[in-house]
Short mmCIF file of C-alpha atoms and ligand atoms in Angstrom, two decimals:
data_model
loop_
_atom_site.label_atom_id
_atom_site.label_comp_id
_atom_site.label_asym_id
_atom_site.label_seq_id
_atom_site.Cartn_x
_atom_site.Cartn_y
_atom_site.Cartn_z
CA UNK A 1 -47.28 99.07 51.08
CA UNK A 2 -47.72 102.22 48.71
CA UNK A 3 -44.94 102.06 46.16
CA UNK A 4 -44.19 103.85 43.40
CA UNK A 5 -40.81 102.84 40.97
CA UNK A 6 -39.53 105.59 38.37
CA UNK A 7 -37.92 103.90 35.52
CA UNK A 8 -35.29 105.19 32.84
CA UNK A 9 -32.99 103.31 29.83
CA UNK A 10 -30.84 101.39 31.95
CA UNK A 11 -33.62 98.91 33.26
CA UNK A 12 -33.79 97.93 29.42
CA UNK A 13 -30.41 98.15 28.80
CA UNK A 14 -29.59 94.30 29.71
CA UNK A 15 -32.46 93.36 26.93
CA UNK A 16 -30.37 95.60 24.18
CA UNK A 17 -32.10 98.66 24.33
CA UNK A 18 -29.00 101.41 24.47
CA UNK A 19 -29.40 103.57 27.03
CA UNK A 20 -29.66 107.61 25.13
CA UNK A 21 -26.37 109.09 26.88
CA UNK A 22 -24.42 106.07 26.97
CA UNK A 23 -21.71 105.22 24.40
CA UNK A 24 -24.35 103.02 22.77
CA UNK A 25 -26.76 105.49 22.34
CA UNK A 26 -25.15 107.40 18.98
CA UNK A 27 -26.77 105.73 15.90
CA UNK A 28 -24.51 106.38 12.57
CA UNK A 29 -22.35 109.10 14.82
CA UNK A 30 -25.07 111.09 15.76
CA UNK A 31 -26.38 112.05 19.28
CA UNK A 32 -30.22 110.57 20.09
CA UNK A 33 -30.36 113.99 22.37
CA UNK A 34 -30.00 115.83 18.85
CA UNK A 35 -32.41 113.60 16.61
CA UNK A 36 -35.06 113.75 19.85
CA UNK A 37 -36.37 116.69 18.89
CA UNK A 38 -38.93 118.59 16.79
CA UNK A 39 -36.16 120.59 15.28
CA UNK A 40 -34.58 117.52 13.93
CA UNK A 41 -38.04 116.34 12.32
CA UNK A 42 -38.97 119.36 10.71
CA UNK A 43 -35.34 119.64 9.08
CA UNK A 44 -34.94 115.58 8.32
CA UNK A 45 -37.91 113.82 9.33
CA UNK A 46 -36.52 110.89 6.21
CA UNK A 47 -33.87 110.21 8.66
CA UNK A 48 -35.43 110.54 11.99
CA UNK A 49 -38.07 107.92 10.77
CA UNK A 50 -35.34 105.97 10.05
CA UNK A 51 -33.77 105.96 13.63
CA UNK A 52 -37.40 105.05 14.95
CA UNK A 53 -37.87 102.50 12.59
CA UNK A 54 -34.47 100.69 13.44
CA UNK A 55 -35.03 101.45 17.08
CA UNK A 56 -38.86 99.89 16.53
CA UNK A 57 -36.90 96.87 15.14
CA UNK A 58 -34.79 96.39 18.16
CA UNK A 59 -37.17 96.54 20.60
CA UNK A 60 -39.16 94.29 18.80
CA UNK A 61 -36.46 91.35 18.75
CA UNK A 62 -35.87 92.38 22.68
CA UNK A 63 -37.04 90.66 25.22
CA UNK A 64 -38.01 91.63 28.67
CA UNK A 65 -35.50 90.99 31.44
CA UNK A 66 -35.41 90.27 35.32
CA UNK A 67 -35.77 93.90 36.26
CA UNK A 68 -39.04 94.11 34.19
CA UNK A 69 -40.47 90.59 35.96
CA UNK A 70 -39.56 92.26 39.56
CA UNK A 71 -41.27 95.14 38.95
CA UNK A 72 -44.47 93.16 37.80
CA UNK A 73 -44.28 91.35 40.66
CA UNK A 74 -43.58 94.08 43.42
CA UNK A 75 -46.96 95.28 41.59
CA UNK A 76 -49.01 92.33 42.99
CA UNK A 77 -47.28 92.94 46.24
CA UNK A 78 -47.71 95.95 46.43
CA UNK A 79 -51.17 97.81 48.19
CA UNK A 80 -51.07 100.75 45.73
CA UNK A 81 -48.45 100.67 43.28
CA UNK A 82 -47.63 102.84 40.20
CA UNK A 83 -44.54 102.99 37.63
CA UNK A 84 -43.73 106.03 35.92
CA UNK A 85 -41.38 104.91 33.36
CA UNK A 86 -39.99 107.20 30.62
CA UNK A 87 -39.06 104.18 28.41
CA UNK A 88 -40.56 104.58 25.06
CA UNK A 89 -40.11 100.62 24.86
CA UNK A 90 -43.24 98.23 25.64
CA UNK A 91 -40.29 95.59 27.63
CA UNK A 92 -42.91 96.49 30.90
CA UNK A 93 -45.74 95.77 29.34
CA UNK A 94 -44.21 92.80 27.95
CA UNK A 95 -43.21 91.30 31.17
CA UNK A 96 -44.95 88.48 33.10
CA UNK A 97 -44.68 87.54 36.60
CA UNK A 98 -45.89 83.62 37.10
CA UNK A 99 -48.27 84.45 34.19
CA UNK A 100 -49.35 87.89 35.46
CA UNK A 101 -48.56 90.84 33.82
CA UNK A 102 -48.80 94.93 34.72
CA UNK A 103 -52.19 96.09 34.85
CA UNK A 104 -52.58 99.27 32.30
CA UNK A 105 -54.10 101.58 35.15
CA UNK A 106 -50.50 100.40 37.32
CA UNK A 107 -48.13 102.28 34.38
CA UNK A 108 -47.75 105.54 33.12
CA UNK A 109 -45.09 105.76 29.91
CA UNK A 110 -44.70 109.62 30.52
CA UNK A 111 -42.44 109.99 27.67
CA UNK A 112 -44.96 108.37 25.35
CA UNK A 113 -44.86 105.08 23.44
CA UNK A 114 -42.84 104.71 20.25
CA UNK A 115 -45.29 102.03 18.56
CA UNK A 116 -47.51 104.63 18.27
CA UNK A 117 -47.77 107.14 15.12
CA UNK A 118 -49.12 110.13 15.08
CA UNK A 119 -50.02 113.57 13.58
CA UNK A 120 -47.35 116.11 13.56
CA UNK A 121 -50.79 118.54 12.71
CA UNK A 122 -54.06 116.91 13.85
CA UNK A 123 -55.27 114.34 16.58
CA UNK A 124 -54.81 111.63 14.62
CA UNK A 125 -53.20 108.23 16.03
CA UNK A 126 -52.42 105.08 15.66
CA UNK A 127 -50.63 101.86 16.10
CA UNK A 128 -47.83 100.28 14.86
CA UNK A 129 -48.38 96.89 13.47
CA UNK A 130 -46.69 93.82 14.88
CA UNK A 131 -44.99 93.48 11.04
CA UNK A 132 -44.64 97.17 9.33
CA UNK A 133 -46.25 97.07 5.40
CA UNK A 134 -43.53 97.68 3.40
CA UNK A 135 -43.46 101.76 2.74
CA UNK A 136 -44.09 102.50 -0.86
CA UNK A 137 -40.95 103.38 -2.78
CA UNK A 138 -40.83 107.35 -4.07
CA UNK A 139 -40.81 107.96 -7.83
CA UNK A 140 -37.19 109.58 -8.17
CA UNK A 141 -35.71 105.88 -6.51
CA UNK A 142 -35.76 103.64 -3.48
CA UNK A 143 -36.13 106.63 -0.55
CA UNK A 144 -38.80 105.35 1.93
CA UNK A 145 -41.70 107.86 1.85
CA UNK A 146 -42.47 109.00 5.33
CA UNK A 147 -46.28 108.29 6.79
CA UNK A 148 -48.97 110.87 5.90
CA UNK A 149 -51.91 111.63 8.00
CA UNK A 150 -54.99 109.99 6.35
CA UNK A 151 -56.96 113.05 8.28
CA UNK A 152 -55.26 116.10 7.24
CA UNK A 153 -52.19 115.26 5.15
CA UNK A 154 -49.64 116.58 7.38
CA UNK A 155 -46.46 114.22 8.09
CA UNK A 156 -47.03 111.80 10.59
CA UNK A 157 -44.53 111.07 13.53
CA UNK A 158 -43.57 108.87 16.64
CA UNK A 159 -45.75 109.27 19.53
CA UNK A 160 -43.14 110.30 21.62
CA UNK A 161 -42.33 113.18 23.59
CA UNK A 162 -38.80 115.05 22.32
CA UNK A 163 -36.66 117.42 23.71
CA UNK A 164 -38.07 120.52 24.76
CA UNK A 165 -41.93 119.36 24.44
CA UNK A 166 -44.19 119.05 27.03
CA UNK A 167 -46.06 116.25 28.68
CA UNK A 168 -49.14 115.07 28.26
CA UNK A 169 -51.33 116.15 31.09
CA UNK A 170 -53.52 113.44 31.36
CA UNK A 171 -50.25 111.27 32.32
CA UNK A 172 -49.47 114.26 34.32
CA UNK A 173 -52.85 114.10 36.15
CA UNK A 174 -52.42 110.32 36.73
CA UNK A 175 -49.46 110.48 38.62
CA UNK A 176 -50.32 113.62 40.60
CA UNK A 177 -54.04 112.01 41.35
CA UNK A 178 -51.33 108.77 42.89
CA UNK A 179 -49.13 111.52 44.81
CA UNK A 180 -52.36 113.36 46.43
CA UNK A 181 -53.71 110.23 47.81
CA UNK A 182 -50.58 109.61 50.42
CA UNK A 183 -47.21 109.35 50.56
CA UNK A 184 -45.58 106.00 49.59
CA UNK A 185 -43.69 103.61 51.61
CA UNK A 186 -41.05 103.40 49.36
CA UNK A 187 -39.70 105.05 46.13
CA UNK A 188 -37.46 103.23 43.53
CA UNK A 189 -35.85 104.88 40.86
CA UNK A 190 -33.70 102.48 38.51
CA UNK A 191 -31.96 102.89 35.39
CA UNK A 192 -32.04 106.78 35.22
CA UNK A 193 -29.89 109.53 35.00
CA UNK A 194 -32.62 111.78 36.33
CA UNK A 195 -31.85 115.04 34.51
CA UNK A 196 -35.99 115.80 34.35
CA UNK A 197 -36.92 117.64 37.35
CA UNK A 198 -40.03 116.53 37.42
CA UNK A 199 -38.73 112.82 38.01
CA UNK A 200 -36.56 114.25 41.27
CA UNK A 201 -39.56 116.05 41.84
CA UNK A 202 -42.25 113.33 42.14
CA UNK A 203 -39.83 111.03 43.97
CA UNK A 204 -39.20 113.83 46.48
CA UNK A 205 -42.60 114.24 46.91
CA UNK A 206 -43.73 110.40 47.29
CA UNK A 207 -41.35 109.37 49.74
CA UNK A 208 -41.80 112.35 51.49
CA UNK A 209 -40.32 112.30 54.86
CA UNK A 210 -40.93 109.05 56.26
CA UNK A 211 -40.89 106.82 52.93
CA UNK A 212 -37.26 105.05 51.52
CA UNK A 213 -36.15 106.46 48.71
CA UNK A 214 -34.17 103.88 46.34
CA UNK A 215 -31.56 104.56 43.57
CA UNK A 216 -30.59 101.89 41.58
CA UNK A 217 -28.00 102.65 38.96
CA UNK A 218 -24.38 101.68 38.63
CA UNK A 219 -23.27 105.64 38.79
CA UNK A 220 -24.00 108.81 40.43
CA UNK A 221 -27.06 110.52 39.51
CA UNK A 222 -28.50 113.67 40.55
CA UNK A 223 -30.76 111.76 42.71
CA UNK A 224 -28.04 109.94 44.63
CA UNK A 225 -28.00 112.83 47.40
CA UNK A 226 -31.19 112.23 47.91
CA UNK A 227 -31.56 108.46 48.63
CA UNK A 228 -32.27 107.00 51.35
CA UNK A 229 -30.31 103.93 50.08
CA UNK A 230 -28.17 103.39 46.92
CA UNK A 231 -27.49 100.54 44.91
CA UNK A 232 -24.59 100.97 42.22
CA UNK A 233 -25.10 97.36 40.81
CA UNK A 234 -27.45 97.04 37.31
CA UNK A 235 -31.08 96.86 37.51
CA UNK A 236 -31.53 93.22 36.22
CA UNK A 237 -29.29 92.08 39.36
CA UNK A 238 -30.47 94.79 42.41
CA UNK A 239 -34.00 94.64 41.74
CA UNK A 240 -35.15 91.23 42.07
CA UNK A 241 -32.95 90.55 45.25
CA UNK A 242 -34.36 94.03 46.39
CA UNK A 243 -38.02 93.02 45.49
CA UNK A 244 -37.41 90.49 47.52
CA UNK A 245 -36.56 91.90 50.16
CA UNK A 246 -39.23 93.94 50.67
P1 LIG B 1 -30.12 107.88 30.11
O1 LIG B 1 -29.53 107.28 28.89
O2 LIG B 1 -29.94 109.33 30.36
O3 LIG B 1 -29.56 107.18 31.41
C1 LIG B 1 -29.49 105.83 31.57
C2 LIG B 1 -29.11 105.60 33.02
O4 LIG B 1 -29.12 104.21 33.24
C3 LIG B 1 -27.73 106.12 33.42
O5 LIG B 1 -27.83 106.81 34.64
C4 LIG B 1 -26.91 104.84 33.59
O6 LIG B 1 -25.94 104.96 34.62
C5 LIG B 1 -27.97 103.84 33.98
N1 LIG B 1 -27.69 102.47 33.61
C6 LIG B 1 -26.96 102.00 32.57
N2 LIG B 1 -26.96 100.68 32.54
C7 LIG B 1 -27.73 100.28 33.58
C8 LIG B 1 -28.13 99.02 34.10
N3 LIG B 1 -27.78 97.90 33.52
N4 LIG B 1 -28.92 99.00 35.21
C9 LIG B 1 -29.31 100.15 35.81
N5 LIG B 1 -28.95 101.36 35.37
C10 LIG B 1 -28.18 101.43 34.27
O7 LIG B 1 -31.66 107.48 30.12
P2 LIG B 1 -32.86 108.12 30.92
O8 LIG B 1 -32.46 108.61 32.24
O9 LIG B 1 -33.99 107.15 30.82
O10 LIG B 1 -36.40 111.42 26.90
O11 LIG B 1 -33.19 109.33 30.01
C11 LIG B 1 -34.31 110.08 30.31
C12 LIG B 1 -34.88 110.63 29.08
O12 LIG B 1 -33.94 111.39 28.36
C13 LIG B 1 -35.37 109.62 28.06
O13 LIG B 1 -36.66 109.14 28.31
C14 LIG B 1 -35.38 110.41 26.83
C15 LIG B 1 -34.03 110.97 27.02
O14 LIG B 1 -33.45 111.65 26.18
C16 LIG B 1 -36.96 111.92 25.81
O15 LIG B 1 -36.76 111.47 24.71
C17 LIG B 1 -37.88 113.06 26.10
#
């Protein structure tokens, strides 16, 4: 079977990750959708590192849940399987399936991958250690100094894509390369509220007109009208039972 799953918060939301517009999702009163974006960076980036840094933390103590494991193993099931997950969080990469665990060419992070750091100016990249060094101490008191570029000086920032920037085409290419070779048996989207078109767009287009198209979320999304089934329960308890099943 050809399968492809789209992923969002709410299949990390059982491990602790807040989902962005849930109640959780405001960190000291202020709205992720607002601190998400380059604006926010160029006017603050002191405080935005700090939200990454505290959201590096989490994610770091979190561990992955059933509705990571599933997915791994629908993977091994599967005859051509690909997630698309725009979870900044490395809970799918993390998570085994009797020992196995997702293949790198099986997953595309489309929204980027928040242990990395890199250049607001230049190329440059790199990746987070397991344990952080402890960031040197300014001169005028205890403020954390933000990262510098060791290339060209410029601030350095997540590697993540914020509001209103665009994708990364190669991820774009690799998912459009998995959509031109067929359509796919089935299409699950879980844990999203599917407010990117693009993400309607490519599970439109892979389950085409044949294929099932899965929701799994506990509310309404835009998707909903679209599905071929819907299952309002939370990811960690629909998807293995649905795994199963198919
Ligand atoms: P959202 O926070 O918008 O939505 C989370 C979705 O998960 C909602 O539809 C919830 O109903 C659902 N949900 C909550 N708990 C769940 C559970 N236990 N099981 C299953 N579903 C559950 O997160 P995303 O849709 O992932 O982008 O947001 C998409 C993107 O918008 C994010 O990647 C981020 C964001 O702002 C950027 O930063 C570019």
């Amino acid at each position: 079977m050809r399968i492809l799953v789209l992923t969002g918060a709410g299949v990390s939301a059982e491990s602790g990750i807040p989902t962005f517009r849930g109640k959780d999702g405001y960190w000291r009163n202020l709205d992720p959708m607002k601190l998400a974006t380059p604006e926010a960076f160029e006017k603050n980036p002191e405080l935005v590192w700090e939200w990454y840094h505290e959201r590096r933390q989490r994610i770091r103590d979190a561990q992955p849940n059933a509705a990571h494991e599933a997915i791994v193993k629908l993977s091994i099931h599967a005859s051509d399987f690909l997630l698309v997950t725009q979870n900044v969080d490395d809970l799918h990469p993390r998570a085994e399936w009797e020992g196995n665990r997702l293949p790198k060419e099986k997953m595309v992070q489309i929204h980027g991958d928040i242990f990395l750091t890199r250049c607001s100016r230049c190329d440059f990249t790199h990746r987070q250690q397991e344990h952080p060094p402890t960031l040197h101490s300014g001169a005028a008191g205890e403020q954390e100094k933000i990262p510098k570029c060791t290339k060209c000086d410029a601030l350095m920032r997540p590697g993540v894509v914020w509001f209103g920037e665009e994708l990364d085409p190669a991820k774009i290419d690799i998912v459009e390369s998995y959509l031109a070779r067929g359509a796919c048996d089935v299409v699950i989207v879980a844990g999203t509220t599917a407010t990117f078109g693009y993400i309607v767009d490519w599970a439109l287009r892979a389950s085409g007109k044949n294929g099932q198209l899965i929701e799994v979320n506990p509310e309404k999304t835009s998707l909903s009208q679209f599905a071929t089934r819907v299952v309002r329960e939370p990811a960690v308890i629909a998807l293995p039972r649905l795994i199963d099943e198919l």
